[in-house]
Structures are given as C-alpha cells and as structure tokens.
Short mmCIF file of C-alpha atoms in Angstrom, two decimals:
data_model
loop_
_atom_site.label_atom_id
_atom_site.label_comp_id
_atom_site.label_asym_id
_atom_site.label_seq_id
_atom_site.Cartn_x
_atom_site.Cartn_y
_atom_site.Cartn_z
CA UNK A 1 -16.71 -1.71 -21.14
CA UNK A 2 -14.96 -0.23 -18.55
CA UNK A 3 -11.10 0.81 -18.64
CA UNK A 4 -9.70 -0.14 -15.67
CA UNK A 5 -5.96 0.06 -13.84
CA UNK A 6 -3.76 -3.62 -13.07
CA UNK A 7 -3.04 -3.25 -9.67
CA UNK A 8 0.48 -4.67 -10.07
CA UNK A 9 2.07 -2.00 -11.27
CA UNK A 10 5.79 -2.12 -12.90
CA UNK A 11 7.60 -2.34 -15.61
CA UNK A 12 5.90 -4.19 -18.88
CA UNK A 13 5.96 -7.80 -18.97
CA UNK A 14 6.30 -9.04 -21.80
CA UNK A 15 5.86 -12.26 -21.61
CA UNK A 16 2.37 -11.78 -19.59
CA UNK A 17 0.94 -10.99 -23.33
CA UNK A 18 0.34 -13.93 -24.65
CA UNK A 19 -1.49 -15.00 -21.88
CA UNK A 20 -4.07 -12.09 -22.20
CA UNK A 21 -5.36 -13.75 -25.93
CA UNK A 22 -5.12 -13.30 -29.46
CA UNK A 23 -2.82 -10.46 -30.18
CA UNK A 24 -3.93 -7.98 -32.88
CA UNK A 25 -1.99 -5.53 -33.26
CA UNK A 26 0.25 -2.98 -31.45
CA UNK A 27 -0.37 0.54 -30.93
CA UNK A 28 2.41 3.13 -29.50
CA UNK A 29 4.23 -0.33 -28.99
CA UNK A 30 1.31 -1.34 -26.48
CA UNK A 31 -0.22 -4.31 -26.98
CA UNK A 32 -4.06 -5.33 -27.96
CA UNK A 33 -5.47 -8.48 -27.16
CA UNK A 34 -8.71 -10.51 -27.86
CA UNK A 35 -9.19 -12.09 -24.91
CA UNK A 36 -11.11 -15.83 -25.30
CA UNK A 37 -14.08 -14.79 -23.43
CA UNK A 38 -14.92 -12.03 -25.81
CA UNK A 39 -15.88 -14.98 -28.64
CA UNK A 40 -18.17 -15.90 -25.62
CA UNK A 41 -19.91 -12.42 -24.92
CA UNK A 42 -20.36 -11.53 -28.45
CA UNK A 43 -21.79 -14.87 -29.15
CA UNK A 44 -24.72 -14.45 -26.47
CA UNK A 45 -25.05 -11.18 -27.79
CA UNK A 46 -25.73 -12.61 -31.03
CA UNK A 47 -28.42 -15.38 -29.58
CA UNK A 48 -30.91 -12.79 -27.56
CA UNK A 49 -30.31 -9.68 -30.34
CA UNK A 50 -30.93 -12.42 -33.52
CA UNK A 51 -35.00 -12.58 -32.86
CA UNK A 52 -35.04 -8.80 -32.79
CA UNK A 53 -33.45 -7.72 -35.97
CA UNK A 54 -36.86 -8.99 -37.41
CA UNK A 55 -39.09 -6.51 -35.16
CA UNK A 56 -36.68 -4.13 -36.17
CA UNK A 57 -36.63 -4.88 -39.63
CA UNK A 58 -39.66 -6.17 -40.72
CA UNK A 59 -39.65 -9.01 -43.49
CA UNK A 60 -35.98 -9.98 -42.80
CA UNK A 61 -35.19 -13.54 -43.40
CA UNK A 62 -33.63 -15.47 -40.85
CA UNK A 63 -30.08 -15.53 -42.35
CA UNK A 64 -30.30 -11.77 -42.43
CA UNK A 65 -31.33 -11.91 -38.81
CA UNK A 66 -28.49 -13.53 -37.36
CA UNK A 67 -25.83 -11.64 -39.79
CA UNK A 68 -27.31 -7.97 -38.63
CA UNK A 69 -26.76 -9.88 -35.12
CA UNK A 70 -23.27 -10.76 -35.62
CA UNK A 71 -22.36 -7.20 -36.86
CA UNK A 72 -24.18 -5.62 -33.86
CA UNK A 73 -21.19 -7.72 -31.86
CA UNK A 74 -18.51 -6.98 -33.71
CA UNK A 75 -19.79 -3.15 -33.96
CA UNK A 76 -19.86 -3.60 -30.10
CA UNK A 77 -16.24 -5.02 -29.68
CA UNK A 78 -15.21 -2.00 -32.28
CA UNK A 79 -16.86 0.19 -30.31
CA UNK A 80 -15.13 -0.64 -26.41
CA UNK A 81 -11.77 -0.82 -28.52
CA UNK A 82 -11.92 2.68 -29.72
CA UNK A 83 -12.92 3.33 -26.16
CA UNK A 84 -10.31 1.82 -25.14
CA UNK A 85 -7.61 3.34 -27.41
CA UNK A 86 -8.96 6.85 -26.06
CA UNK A 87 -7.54 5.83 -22.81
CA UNK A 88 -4.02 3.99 -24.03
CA UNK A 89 -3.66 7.53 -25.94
CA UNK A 90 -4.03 9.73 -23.72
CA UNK A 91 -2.54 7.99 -20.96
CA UNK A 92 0.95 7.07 -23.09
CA UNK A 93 0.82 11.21 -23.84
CA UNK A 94 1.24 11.99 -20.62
CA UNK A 95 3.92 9.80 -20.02
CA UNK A 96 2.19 7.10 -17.93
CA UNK A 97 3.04 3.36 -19.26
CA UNK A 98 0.45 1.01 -20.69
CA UNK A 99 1.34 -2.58 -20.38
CA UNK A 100 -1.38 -3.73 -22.61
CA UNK A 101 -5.28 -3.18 -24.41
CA UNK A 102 -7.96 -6.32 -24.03
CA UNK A 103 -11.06 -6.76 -24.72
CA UNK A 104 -12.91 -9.62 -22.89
CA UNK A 105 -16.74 -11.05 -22.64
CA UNK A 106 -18.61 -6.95 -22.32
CA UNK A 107 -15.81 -4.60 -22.06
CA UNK A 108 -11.97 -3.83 -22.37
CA UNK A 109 -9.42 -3.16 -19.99
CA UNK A 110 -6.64 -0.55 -20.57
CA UNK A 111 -3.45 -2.12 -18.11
CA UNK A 112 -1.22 1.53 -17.06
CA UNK A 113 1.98 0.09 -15.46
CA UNK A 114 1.27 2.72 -12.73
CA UNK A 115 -1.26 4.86 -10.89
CA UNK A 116 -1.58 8.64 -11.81
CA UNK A 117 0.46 10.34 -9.32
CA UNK A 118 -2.80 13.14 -9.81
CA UNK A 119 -6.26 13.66 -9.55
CA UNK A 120 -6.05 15.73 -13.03
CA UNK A 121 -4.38 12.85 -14.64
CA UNK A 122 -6.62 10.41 -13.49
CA UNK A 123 -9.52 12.45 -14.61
CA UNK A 124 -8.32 13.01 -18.12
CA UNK A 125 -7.42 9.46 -18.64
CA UNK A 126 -10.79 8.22 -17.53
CA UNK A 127 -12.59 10.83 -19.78
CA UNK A 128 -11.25 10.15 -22.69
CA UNK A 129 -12.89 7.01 -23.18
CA UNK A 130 -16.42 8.36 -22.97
CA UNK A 131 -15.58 11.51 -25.43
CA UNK A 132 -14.29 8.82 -28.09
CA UNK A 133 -17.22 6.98 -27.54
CA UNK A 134 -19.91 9.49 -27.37
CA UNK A 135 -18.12 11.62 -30.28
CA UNK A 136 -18.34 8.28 -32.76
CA UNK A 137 -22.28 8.31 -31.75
CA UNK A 138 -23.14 11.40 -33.05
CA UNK A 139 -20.88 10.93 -35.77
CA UNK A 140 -22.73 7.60 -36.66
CA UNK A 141 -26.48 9.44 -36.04
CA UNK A 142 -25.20 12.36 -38.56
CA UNK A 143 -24.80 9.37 -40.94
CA UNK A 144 -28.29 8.05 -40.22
CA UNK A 145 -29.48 11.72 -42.04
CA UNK A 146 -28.04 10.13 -45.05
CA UNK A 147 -28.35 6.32 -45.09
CA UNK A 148 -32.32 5.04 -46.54
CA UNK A 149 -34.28 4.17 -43.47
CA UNK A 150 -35.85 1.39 -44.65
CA UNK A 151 -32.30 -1.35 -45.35
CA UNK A 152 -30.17 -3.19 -43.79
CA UNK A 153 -27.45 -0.90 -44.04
CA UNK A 154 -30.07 2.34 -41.91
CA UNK A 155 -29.46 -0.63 -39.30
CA UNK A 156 -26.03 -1.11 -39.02
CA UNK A 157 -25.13 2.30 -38.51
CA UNK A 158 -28.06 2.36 -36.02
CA UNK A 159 -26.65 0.01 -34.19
CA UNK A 160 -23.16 1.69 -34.19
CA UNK A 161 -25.01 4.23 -32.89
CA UNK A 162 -26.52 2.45 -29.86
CA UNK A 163 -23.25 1.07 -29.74
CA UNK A 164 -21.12 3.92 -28.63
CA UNK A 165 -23.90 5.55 -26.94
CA UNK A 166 -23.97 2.79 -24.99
CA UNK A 167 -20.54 2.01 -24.58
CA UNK A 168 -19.94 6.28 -23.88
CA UNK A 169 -22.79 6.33 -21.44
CA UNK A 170 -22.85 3.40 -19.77
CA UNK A 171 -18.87 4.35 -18.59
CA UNK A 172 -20.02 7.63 -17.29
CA UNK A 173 -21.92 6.13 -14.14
CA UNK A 174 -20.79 7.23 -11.15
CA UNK A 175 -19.21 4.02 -9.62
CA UNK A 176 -15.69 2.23 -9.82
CA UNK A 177 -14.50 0.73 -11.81
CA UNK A 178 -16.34 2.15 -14.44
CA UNK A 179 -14.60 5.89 -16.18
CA UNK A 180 -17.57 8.08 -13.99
CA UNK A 181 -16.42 6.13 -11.29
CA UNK A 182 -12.65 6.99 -11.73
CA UNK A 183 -14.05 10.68 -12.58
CA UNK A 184 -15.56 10.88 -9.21
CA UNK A 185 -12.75 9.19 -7.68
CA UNK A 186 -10.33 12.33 -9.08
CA UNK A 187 -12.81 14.91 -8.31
CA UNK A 188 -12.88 13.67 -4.79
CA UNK A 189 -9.23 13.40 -4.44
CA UNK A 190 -9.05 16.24 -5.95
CA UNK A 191 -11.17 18.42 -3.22
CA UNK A 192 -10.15 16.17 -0.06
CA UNK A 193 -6.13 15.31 -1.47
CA UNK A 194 -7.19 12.03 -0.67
CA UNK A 195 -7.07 9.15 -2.85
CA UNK A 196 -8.47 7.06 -0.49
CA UNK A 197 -11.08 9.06 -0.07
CA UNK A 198 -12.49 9.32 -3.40
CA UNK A 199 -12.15 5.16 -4.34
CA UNK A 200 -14.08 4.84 -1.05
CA UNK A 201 -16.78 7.26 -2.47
CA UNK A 202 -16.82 5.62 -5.78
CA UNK A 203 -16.70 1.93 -4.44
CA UNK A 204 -19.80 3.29 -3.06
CA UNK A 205 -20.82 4.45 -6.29
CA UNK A 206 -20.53 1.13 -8.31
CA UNK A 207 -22.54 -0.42 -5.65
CA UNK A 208 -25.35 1.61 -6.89
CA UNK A 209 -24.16 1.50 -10.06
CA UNK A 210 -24.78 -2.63 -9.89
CA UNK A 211 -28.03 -2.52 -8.00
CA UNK A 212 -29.66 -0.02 -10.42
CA UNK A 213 -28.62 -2.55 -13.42
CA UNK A 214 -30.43 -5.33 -11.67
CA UNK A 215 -34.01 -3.25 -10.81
CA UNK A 216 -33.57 -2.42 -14.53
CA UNK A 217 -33.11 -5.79 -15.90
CA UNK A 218 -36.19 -7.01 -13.24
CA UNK A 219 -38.48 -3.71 -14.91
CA UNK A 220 -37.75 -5.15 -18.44
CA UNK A 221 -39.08 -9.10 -17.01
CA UNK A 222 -41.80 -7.63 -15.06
CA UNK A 223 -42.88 -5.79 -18.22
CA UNK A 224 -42.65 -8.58 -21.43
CA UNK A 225 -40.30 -5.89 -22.90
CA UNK A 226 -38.96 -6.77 -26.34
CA UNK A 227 -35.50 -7.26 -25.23
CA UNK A 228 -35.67 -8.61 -21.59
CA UNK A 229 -33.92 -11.57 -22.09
CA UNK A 230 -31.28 -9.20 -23.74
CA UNK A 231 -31.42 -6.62 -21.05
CA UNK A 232 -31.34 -9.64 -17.86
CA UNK A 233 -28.16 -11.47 -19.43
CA UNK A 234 -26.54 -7.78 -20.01
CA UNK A 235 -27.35 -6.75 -16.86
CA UNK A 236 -26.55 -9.60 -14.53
CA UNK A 237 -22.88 -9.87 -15.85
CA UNK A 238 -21.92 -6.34 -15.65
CA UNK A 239 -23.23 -5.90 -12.64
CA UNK A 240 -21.03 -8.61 -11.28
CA UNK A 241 -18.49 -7.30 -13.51
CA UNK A 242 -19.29 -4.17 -11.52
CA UNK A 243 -19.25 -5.55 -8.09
CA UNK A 244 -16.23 -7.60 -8.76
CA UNK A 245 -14.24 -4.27 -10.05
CA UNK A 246 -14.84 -1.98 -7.22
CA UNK A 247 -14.05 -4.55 -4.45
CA UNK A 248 -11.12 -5.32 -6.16
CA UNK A 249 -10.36 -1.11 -6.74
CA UNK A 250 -10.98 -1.00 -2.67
CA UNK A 251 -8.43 -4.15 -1.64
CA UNK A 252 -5.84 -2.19 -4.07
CA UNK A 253 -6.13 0.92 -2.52
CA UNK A 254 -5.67 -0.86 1.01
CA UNK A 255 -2.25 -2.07 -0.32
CA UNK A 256 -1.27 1.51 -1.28
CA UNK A 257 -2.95 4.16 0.84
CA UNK A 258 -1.19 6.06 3.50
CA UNK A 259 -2.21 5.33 7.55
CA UNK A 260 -3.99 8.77 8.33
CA UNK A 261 -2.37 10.45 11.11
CA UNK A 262 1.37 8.35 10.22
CA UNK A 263 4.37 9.89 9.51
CA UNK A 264 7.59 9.10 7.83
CA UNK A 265 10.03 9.87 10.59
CA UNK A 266 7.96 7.27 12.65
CA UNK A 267 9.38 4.57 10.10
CA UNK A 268 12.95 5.49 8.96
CA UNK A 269 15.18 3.43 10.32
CA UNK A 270 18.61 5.66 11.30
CA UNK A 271 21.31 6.27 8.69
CA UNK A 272 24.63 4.97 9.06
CA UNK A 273 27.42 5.83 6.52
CA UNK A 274 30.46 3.16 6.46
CA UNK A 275 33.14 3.20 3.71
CA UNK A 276 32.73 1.04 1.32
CA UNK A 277 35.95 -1.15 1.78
CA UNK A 278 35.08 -1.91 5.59
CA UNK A 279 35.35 -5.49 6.52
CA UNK A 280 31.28 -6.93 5.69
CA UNK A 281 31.42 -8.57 9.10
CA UNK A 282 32.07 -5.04 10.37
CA UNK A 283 29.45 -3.70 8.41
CA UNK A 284 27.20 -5.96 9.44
CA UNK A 285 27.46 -5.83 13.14
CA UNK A 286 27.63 -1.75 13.46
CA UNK A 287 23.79 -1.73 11.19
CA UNK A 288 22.05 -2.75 14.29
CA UNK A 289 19.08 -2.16 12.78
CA UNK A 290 20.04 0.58 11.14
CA UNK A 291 19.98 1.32 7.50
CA UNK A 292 23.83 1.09 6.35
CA UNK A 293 24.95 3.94 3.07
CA UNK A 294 28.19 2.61 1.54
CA UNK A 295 30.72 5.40 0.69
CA UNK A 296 33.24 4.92 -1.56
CA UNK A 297 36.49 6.56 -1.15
CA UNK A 298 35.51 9.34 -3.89
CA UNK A 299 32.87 10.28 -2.19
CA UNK A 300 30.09 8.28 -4.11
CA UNK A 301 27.70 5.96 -2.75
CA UNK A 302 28.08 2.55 -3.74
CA UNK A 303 24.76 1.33 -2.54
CA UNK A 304 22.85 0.17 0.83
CA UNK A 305 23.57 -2.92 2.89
CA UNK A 306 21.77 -6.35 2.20
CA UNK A 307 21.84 -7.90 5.35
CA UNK A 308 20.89 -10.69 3.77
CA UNK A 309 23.51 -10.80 1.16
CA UNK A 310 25.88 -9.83 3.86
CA UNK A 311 25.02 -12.67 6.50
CA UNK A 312 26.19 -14.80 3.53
CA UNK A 313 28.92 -13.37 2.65
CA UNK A 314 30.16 -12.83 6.39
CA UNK A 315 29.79 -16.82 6.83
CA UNK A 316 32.41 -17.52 4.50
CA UNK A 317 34.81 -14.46 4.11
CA UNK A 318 34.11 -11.65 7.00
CA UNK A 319 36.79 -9.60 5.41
CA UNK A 320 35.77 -9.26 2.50
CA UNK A 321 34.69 -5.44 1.47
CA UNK A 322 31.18 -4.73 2.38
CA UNK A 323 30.44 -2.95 -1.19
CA UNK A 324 30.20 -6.81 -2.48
CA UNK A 325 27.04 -6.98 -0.33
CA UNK A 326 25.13 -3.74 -1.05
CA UNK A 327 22.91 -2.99 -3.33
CA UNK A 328 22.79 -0.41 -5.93
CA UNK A 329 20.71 3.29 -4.82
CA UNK A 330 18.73 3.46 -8.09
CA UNK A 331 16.42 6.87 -8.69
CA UNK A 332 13.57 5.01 -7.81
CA UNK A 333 14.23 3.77 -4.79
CA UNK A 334 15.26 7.07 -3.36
CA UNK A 335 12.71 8.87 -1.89
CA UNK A 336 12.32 12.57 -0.88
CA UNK A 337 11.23 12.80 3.03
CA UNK A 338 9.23 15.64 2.12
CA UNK A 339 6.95 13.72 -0.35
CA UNK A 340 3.80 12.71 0.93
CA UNK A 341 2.53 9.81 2.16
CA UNK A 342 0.54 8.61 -0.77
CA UNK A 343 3.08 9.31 -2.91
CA UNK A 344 5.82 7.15 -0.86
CA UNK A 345 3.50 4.35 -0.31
CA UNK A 346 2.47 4.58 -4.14
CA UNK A 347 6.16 4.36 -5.23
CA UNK A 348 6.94 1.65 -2.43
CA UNK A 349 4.50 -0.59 -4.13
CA UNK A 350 5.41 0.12 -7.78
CA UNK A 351 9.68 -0.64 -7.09
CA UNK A 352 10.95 -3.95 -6.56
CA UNK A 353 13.17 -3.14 -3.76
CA UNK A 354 13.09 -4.42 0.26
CA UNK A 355 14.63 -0.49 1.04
CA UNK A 356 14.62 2.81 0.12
CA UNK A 357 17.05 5.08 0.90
CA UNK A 358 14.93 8.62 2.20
CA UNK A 359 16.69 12.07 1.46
CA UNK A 360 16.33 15.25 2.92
CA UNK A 361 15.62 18.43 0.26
CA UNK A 362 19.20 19.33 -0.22
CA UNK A 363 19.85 15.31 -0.98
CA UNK A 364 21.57 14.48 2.48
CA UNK A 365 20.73 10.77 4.03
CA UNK A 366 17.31 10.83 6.33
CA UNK A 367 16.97 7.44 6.48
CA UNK A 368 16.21 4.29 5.11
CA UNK A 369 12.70 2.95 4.87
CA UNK A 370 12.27 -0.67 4.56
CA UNK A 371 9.25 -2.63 2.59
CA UNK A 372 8.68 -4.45 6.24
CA UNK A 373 8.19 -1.84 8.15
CA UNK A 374 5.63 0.20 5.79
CA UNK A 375 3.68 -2.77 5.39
CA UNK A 376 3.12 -3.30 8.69
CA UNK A 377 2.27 0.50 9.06
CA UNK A 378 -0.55 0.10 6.52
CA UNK A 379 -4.02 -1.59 8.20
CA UNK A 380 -5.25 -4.64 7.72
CA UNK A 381 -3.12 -7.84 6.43
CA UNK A 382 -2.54 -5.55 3.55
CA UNK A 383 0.75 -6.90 1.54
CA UNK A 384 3.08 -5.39 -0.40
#
C-alpha cells in the first residue's frame, strides 16, 4: 500500500516490464503491472474476510459469502491502484520520470526513475496518494446515504469505504517507506536541508510504524476479536513489508548522501586541456592523474580522456589522435562546482558515467570528478 522510490534510478527500461507481471494498461506511457503475488494477497484476503461477510450480513449463504469476499479484494487492489495513480500523476506533472505502476501481495509501488531533487517535491508526490485515497472514502460513505442498508450492494460500497480509508490512512503513518513516512522525510529535509537527515528520522518512524502493527494484531488475539485472524495475517506482512522498506530506504540513502563536513575541491582531480589531435600516447602520459578536456581546433570540446580506451588504443597505434579515445561531455555529466553535495552525489548515482567533468559558474573547467573517488568519499562499503 505504500508508494515507494526504485533505488536504481535512470532512464526507463523497458525491457524490465515484463518481468514486473501482467501488464494492464499504460497510463502517460507508464506502465501498470499485476504483479503474481497480488493473486496471492487477495486470495488470503478472501479466506479470513469470507466467514465475516455472514456476521456482517446476517442470513447470507455461503456462495454470497465468499463473492462479497472476493469483491472486498478486488475493491482493495482498485483501491492501492488509484492510490497509486495519484502518485504516477503528480509525479509525471512535475516532470519527474516514472518507470512503472505495480501492485503486489498488500500494496503498490510507484518506480520514479529519479529522486526529487526537493523536499517540496517529495512532499507533494507522497501526498497525493493519501488525498486520492481518502477523497474516494468519503465519496463512497456519501453513497452509503443512498444505497438500502440492509443488501449486498450497502456492503460493497462499505467496503470501498474501509477500503480507501484504509488504504489513505494506513499511508499516512509516520515511518518510511510508507507516504507519512516520505512526508516526514521532506518536512525534515526541508527544516535541516538534509536528506539524510529526514530518511534517518523516518527509518525511525517505520520502526514504530511496524511494532505498533504487531501489539495491534497481538490486542485483536488476546481479545477473540471478530477479525483476529484477519488483523494477525495483515499485520505480520506489512509490518515486514514495513521493516524491509525502510532498511532498504536507509542502505539507499548511504549510496547517495553527501560525507558531512566533505567538499568538492577535496575530490576534483586537476584539469588539463590538450588539443584534440595530440598523439593518444601523448595524451595519455601528460593526464598523470589528472582529468584530460579535449579541445578541438574550433574551440569545442570533443570530450574527456578514457584512460582506459586510451591504454588500448596507445598499445597498438600511439599516434593516433587522442579524440578517438575520449568520451563525449554530455549535460549530465557536467556538473556545476557550486551545486551541493547532495545534489552531485544524487546526479553521480543517477548517470552512467566513470567522470564528470565539474564547471565553475561562468562554465570554465574546475575539474573532473571521477565515480572512484566519490565512492570512496562516501562511508561505509557504500557502492555506486
């Protein structure tokens, strides 16, 4: 039930979809899959709700029973999509890429193809999810004023009800990687301009989040309540579900967050400029370490140095131009040395490039930062 970020972020993949489960449809060219463990989920729900449709509804027959059950799942799954879709929306409006939509065994996952670069974006995403679900409640308990209370059909839009309620409310605890957790997680970032700081708060958060699930689902045993059986199997996978998500939110951060206290000009390698047309094995021995900017001869970069492409190339024709070894300075693998830290180390680990050339303001060469040298920056055996 919770929409949640893929930590690999990047372009789309497309041929990661089919992989995710049945595809239904597409929406704003983003993909939505039924994952196979949904079938599972929904089918447990079915077995603990079945026997009580007939507290509920008194004199239903047993068929009845266990089609109100099956609608309660589906009404469920319809539910956590249009939860889900509230995300994919609003995230795809604000111009942050959704690889794809599933919905697996409790709850959905909305895949962006990057982190929000803000704490406001973050938080807007993460709401939306609750206000779609929470807005469809009220909508469904305004319908309640009109349906007969005493039929099947009273029931079904009760349980749509319960439903999103559930689905809306549930999402707004505090704790990753539920939507209150990513809400806290913005607000904190938000006051401290820390990203770290607020997953570290929220990890917290779902902690809590899983703990209080499980004294709930021990009240419900310790208590013969009607649905305790309901309630414990609930309970004990989204709370691992829980557990699971925010350790995983907390590794992902590890991978991304900026050393405290680091700064850029302590990892730039030096600049060197060479023109283009210079001999590779020339090229090659003047880097030195250094980051090497190919210049053509109209002024225009023709890329950075491989050394690895160059070593090659230098074993078999040293004079051969060094421009046949560099590789191309694309927009995202520039990077502006007054950015901050978070940011570089966000973009590092979204581009699929070993170096990044680092400009100052006015676009002159700073420096060239290389993937090896930022992930050793960043603590632990953290990898990029």
């Amino acid at each position: 039930m919770a929409a949640t970020s893929e930590h690999s972020a990047g372009p789309s993949r497309r041929s990661a979809v089919p992989d995710g489960g049945l595809l239904l449809f597409r929406v704003g060219g983003v993909p939505v899959l039924l994952a196979p463990s949904w079938w599972i989920g929904s089918l447990a729900i079915v077995v603990l709700y079945a026997p009580l449709v007939g507290r509920l509804l008194p004199g239903a027959s047993m068929t009845t029973s266990w089609l109100l059950a099956a609608a309660f799942a589906v009404l469920l799954g319809l539910s956590v999509l249009a939860h889900e879709l509230g995300h994919c929306l609003v995230a795809l409006r604000m111009g942050i890429p959704v690889r794809r939509l599933r919905l697996f065994l409790l709850g959905g996952l909305s895949e962006v193809a990057r982190t929000p670069r803000r704490p406001g974006q973050e938080g807007l995403i993460a709401a939306a999810g609750p206000i779609v679900s929470l807005l469809l409640a009220g909508f469904c308990a305004l319908l309640l004023l009109a349906v007969p209370s005493d039929g099947s059909a009273w029931l079904l839009v009760a349980e749509c009800a319960v439903a999103n309620l559930a689905v809306g409310v549930f999402n707004l605890l505090p704790g990753l990687p539920l939507d209150g957790g990513r809400m806290l997680r913005a607000g904190v970032w938000a006051l401290t301009g820390r990203r770290a700081h607020g997953t570290r708060a929220a990890v917290v958060g779902g902690g809590l989040v899983a703990v209080g699930l499980l004294v709930w689902a021990l009240f419900g045993l310790a208590f013969g309540s009607d649905d305790r059986w309901l309630r414990l199997g609930v309970c004990v996978v989204t709370a691992w579900f829980v557990v699971m998500g925010a350790g995983a939110e907390l590794a992902a951060e590890g991978r991304r967050g900026w050393p405290e206290g680091l700064l850029l000009a302590d990892l730039v390698r030096p600049v060197l400029q060479l023109p283009a047309e210079s001999p590779v094995a020339d090229a090659l021995a003047a880097s030195a370490g250094r980051g090497v900017v190919l210049v053509r001869a109209d002024g225009v970069a023709a890329g950075l140095l491989d050394e690895a492409a160059a070593e090659r190339l230098a074993a078999t024709s040293p004079h051969s131009p060094a421009e046949l070894a560099a590789e191309p300075i694309r927009a995202e693998t520039v990077l502006l040395s007054s950015e901050s830290g978070d940011d570089i180390a966000e973009r590092v680990h979204e581009t699929a490039a070993w170096q990044f050339l680092v400009v100052d303001d006015e676009g002159r060469p700073a420096g060239v930062l290389r993937r090896e040298d930022l992930r050793a920056a960043i603590s632990g055996q953290s990898r990029f």
